[in-house]
PDB file of C-alpha atoms and ligand atoms in Angstrom:
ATOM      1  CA  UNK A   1       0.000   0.000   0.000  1.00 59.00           C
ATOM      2  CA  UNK A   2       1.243   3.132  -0.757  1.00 72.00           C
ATOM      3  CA  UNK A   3      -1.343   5.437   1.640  1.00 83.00           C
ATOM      4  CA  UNK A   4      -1.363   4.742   5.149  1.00 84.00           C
ATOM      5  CA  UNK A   5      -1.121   6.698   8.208  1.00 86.00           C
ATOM      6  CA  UNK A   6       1.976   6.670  10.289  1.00 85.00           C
ATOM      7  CA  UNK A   7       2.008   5.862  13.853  1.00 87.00           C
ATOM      8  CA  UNK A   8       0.667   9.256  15.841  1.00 87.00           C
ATOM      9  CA  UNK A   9       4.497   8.863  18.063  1.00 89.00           C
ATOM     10  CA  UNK A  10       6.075   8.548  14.674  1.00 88.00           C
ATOM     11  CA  UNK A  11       8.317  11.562  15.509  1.00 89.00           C
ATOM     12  CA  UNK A  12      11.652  10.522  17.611  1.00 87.00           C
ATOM     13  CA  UNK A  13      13.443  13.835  18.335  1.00 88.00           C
ATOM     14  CA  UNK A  14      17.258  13.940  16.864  1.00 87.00           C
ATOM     15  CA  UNK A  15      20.102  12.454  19.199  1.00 89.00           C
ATOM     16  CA  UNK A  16      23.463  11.304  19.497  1.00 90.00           C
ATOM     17  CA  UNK A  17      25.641  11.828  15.923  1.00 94.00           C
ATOM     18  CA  UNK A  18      22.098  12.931  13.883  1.00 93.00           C
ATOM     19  CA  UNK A  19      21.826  16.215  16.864  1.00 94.00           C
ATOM     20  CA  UNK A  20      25.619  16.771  16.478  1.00 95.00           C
ATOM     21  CA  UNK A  21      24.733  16.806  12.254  1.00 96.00           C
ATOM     22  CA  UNK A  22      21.594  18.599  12.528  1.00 95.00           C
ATOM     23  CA  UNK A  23      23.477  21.332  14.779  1.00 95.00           C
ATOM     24  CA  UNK A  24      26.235  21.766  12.540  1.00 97.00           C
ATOM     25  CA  UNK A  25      23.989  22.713   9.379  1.00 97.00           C
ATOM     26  CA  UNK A  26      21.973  25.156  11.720  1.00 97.00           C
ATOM     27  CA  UNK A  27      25.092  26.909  12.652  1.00 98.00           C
ATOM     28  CA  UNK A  28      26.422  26.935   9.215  1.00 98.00           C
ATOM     29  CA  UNK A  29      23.267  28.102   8.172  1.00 98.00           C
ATOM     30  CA  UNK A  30      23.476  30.882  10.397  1.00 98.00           C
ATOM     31  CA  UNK A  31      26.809  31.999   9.554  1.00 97.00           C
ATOM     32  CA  UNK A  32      26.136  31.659   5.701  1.00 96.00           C
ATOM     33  CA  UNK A  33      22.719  33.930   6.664  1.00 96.00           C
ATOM     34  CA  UNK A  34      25.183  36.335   7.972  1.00 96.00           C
ATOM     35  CA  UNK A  35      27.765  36.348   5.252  1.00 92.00           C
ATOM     36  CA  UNK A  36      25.281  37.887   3.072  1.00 88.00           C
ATOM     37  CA  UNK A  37      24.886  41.280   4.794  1.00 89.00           C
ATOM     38  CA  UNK A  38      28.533  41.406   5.699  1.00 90.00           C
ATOM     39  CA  UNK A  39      29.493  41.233   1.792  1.00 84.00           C
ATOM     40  CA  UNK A  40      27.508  43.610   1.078  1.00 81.00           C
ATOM     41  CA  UNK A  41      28.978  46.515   3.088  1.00 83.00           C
ATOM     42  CA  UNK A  42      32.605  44.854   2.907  1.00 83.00           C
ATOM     43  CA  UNK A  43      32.991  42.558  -0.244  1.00 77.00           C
ATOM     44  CA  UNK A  44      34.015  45.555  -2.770  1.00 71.00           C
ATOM     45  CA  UNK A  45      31.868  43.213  -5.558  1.00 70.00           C
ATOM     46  CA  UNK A  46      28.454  43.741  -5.537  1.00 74.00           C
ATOM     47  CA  UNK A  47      25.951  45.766  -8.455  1.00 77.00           C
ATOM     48  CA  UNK A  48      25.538  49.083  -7.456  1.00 73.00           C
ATOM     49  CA  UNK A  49      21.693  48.543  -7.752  1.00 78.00           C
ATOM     50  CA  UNK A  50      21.985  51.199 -10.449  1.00 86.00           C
ATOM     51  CA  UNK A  51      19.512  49.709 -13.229  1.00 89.00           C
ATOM     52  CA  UNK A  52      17.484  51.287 -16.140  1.00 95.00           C
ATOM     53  CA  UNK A  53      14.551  50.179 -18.312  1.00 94.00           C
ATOM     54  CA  UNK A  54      15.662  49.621 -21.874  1.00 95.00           C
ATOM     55  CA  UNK A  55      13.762  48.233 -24.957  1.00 95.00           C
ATOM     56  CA  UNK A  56      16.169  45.554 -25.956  1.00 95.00           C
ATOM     57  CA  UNK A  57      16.491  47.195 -29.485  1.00 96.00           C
ATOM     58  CA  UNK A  58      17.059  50.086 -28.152  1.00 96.00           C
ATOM     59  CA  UNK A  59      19.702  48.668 -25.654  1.00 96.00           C
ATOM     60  CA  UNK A  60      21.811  46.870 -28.868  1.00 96.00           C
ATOM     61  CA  UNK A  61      21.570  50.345 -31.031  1.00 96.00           C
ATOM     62  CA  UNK A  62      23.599  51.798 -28.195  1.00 96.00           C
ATOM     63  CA  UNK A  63      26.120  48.403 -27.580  1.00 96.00           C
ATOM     64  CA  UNK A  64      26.652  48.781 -31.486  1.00 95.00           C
ATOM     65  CA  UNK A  65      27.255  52.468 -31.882  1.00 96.00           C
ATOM     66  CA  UNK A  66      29.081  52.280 -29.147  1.00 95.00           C
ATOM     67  CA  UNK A  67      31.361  49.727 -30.929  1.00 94.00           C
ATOM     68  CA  UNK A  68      31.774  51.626 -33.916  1.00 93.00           C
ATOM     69  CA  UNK A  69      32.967  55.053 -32.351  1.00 94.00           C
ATOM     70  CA  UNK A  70      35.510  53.130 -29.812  1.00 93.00           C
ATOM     71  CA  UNK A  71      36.600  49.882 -31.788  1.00 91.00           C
ATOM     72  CA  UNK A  72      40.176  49.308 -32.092  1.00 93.00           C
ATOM     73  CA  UNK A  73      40.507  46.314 -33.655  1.00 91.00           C
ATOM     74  CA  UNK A  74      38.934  42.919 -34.341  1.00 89.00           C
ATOM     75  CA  UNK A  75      39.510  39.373 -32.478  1.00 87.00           C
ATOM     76  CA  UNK A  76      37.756  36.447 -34.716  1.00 85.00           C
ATOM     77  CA  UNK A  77      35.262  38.724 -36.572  1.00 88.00           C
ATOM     78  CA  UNK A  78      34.196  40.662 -32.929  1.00 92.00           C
ATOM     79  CA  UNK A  79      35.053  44.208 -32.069  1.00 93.00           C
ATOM     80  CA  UNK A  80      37.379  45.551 -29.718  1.00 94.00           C
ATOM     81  CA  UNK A  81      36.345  48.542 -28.501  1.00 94.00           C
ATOM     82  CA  UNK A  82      38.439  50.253 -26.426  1.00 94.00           C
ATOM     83  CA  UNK A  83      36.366  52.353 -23.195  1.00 90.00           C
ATOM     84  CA  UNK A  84      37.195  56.020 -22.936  1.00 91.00           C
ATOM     85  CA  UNK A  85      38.608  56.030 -18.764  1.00 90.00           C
ATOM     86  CA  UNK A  86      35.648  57.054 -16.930  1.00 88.00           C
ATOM     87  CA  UNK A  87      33.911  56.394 -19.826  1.00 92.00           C
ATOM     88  CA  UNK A  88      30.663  54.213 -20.324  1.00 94.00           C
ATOM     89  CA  UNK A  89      30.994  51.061 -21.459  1.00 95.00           C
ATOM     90  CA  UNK A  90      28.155  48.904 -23.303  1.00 96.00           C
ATOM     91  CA  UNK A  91      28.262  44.542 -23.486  1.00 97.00           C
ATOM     92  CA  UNK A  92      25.243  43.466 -25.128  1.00 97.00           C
ATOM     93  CA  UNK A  93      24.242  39.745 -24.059  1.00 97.00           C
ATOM     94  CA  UNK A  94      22.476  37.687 -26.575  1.00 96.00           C
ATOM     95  CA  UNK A  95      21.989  34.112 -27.945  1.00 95.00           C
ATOM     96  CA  UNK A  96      24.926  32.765 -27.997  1.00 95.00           C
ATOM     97  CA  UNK A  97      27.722  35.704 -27.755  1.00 95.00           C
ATOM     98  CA  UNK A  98      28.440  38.496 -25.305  1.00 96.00           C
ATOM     99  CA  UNK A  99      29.298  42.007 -28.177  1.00 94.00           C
ATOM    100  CA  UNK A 100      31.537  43.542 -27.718  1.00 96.00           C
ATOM    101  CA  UNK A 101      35.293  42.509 -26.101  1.00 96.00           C
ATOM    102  CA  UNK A 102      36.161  45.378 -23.872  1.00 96.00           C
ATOM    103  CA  UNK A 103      39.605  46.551 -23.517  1.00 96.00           C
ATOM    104  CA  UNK A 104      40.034  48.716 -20.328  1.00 95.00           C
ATOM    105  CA  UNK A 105      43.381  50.113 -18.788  1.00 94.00           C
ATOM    106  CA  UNK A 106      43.986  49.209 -15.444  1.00 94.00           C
ATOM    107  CA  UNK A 107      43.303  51.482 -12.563  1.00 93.00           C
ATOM    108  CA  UNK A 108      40.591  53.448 -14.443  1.00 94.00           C
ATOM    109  CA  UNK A 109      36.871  53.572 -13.237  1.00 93.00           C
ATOM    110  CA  UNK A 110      33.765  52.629 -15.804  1.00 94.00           C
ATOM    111  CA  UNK A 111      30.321  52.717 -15.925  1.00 93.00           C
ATOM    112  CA  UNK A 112      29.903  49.259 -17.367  1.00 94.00           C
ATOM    113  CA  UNK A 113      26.134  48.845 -18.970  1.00 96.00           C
ATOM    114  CA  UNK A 114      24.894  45.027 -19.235  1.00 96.00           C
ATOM    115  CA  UNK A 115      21.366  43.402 -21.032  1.00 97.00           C
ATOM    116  CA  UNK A 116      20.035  40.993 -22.863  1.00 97.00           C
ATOM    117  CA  UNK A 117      19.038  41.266 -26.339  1.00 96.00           C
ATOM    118  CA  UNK A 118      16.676  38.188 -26.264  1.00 95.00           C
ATOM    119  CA  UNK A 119      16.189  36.433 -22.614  1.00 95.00           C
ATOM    120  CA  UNK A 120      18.301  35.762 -19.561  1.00 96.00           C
ATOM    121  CA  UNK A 121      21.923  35.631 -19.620  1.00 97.00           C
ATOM    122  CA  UNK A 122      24.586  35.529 -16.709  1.00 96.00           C
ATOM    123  CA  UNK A 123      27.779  37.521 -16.206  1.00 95.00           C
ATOM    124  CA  UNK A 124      30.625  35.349 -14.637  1.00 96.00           C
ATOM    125  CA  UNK A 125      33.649  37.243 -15.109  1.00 93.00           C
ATOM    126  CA  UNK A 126      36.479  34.880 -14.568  1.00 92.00           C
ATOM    127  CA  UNK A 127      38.748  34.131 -12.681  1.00 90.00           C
ATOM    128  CA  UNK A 128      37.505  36.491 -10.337  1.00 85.00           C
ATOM    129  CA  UNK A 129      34.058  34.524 -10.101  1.00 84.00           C
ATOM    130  CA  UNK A 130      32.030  37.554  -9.963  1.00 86.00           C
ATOM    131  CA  UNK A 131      28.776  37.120 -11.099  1.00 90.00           C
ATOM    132  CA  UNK A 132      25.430  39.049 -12.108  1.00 92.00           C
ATOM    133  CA  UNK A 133      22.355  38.749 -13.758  1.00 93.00           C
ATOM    134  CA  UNK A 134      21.642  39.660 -17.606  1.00 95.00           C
ATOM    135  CA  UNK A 135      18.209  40.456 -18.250  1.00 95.00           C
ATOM    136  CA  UNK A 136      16.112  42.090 -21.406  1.00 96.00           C
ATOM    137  CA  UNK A 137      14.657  45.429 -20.576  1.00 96.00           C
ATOM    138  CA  UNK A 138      17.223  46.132 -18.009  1.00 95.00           C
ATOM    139  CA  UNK A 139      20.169  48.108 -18.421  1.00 96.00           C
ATOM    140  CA  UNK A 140      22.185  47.379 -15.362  1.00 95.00           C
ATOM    141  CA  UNK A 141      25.208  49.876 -14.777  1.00 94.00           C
ATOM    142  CA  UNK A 142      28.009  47.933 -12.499  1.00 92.00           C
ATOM    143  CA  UNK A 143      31.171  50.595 -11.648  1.00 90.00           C
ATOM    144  CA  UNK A 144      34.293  48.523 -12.492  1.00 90.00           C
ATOM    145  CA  UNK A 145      37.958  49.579 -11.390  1.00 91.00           C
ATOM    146  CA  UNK A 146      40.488  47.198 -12.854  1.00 93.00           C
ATOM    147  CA  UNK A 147      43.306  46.361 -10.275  1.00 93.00           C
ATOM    148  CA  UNK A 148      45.314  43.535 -12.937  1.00 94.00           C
ATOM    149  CA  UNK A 149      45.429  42.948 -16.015  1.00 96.00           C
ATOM    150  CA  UNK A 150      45.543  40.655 -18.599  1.00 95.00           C
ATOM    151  CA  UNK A 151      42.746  38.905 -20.390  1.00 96.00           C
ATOM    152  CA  UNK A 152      39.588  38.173 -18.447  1.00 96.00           C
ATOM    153  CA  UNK A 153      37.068  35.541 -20.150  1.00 96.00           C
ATOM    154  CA  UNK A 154      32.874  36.321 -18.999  1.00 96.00           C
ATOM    155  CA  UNK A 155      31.138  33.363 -19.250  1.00 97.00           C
ATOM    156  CA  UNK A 156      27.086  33.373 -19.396  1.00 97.00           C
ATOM    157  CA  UNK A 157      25.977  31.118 -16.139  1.00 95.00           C
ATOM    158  CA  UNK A 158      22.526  31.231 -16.859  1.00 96.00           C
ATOM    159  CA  UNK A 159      21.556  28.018 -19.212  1.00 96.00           C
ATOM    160  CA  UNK A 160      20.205  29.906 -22.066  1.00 96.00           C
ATOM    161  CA  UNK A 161      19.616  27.116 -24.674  1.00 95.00           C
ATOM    162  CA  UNK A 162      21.077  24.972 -27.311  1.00 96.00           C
ATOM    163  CA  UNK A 163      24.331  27.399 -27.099  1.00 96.00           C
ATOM    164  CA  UNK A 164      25.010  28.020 -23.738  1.00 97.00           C
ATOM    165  CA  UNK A 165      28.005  26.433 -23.389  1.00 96.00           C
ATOM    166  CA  UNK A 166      29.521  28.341 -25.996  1.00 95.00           C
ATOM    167  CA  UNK A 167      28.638  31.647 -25.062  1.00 96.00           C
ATOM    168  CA  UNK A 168      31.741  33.385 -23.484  1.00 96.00           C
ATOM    169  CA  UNK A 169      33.340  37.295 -24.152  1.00 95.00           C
ATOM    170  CA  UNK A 170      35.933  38.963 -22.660  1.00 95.00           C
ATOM    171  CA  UNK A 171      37.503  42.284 -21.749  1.00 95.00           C
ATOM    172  CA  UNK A 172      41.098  43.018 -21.793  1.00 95.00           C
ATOM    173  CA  UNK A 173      42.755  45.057 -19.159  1.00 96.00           C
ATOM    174  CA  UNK A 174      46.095  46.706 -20.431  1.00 95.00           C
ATOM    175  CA  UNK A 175      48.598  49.350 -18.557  1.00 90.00           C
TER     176      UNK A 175
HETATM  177 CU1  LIG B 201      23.600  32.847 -22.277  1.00 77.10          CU
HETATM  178 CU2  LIG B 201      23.773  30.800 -21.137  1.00 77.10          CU
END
């Protein structure tokens, strides 16, 4: 039979190595709960919650004229467009690619602009593992300062179809 009432003393409270267990996930719980707050104020790597309502169209007329005026060169048939400092910079998410590849120079402040052209994307930029949502009809301005450089692969962590795993970009930190 699959239906049938339990016993009404079916409950045996936790003891000996299950309490010890059980206790150990609460406090990690706890500490994990806390974590969250704390990185906020302290972790130097979170959105600024600055985020605008864009058509989508709209959003990739901008990523694309904004490629034009600042491109420098081109890496497999994608633009480089290198960011004015304390400029604004524009990466347009979109089945499967991220448009442009960014070059920045280290120690400079942007206004970085992500969306989506067509549905939800993610933003892991590697290796620093910091991550952030994509999403059509948002235009949502991070503030990056650059403390290495080198060559810094974003990866889309949001599974976003046939493609995903081939959707990656970049931006390119020089002195
Ligand atoms: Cu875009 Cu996964």
């Amino acid at each position: 039979m699959s239906i049938y009432s339990p016993p009404a003393d079916w409950f045996k409270a936790p003891s000996g190595p299950e309490r010890l267990w059980v206790g150990l996930a609460l406090i990690w719980c706890i500490v994990m709960f806390i974590a969250m707050p704390y990185w906020h104020f302290y972790g130097k790597q979170n959105s600024t919650g600055e985020a605008y309502a864009v058509e989508p169209m709209t959003f990739m007329q901008r990523t694309m004229q904004f490629a034009d005026a600042h491109k420098i060169r081109e890496e497999s048939g994608v633009p480089v467009a290198e960011v004015p400092p304390g400029g604004d910079a524009y990466l347009l998410a979109r089945m499967w690619s991220f448009y442009p590849v960014l070059q920045l120079r280290l120690g400079q402040t942007y206004r970085l602009h992500i969306s989506s052209l067509d549905l939800q994307h993610g933003f892991s930029l590697q290796p620093l593992n910091m991550n952030f949502q994509i999403l059509p009809g948002y235009d949502h301005v991070l503030t990056v300062t650059p403390t290495s450089t080198g060559v810094f692969p974003i990866v889309c962590n949001e599974f976003c179809g046939i493609g995903h795993h081939t959707m990656t970009g970049r931006i390119v930190v020089v002195e």
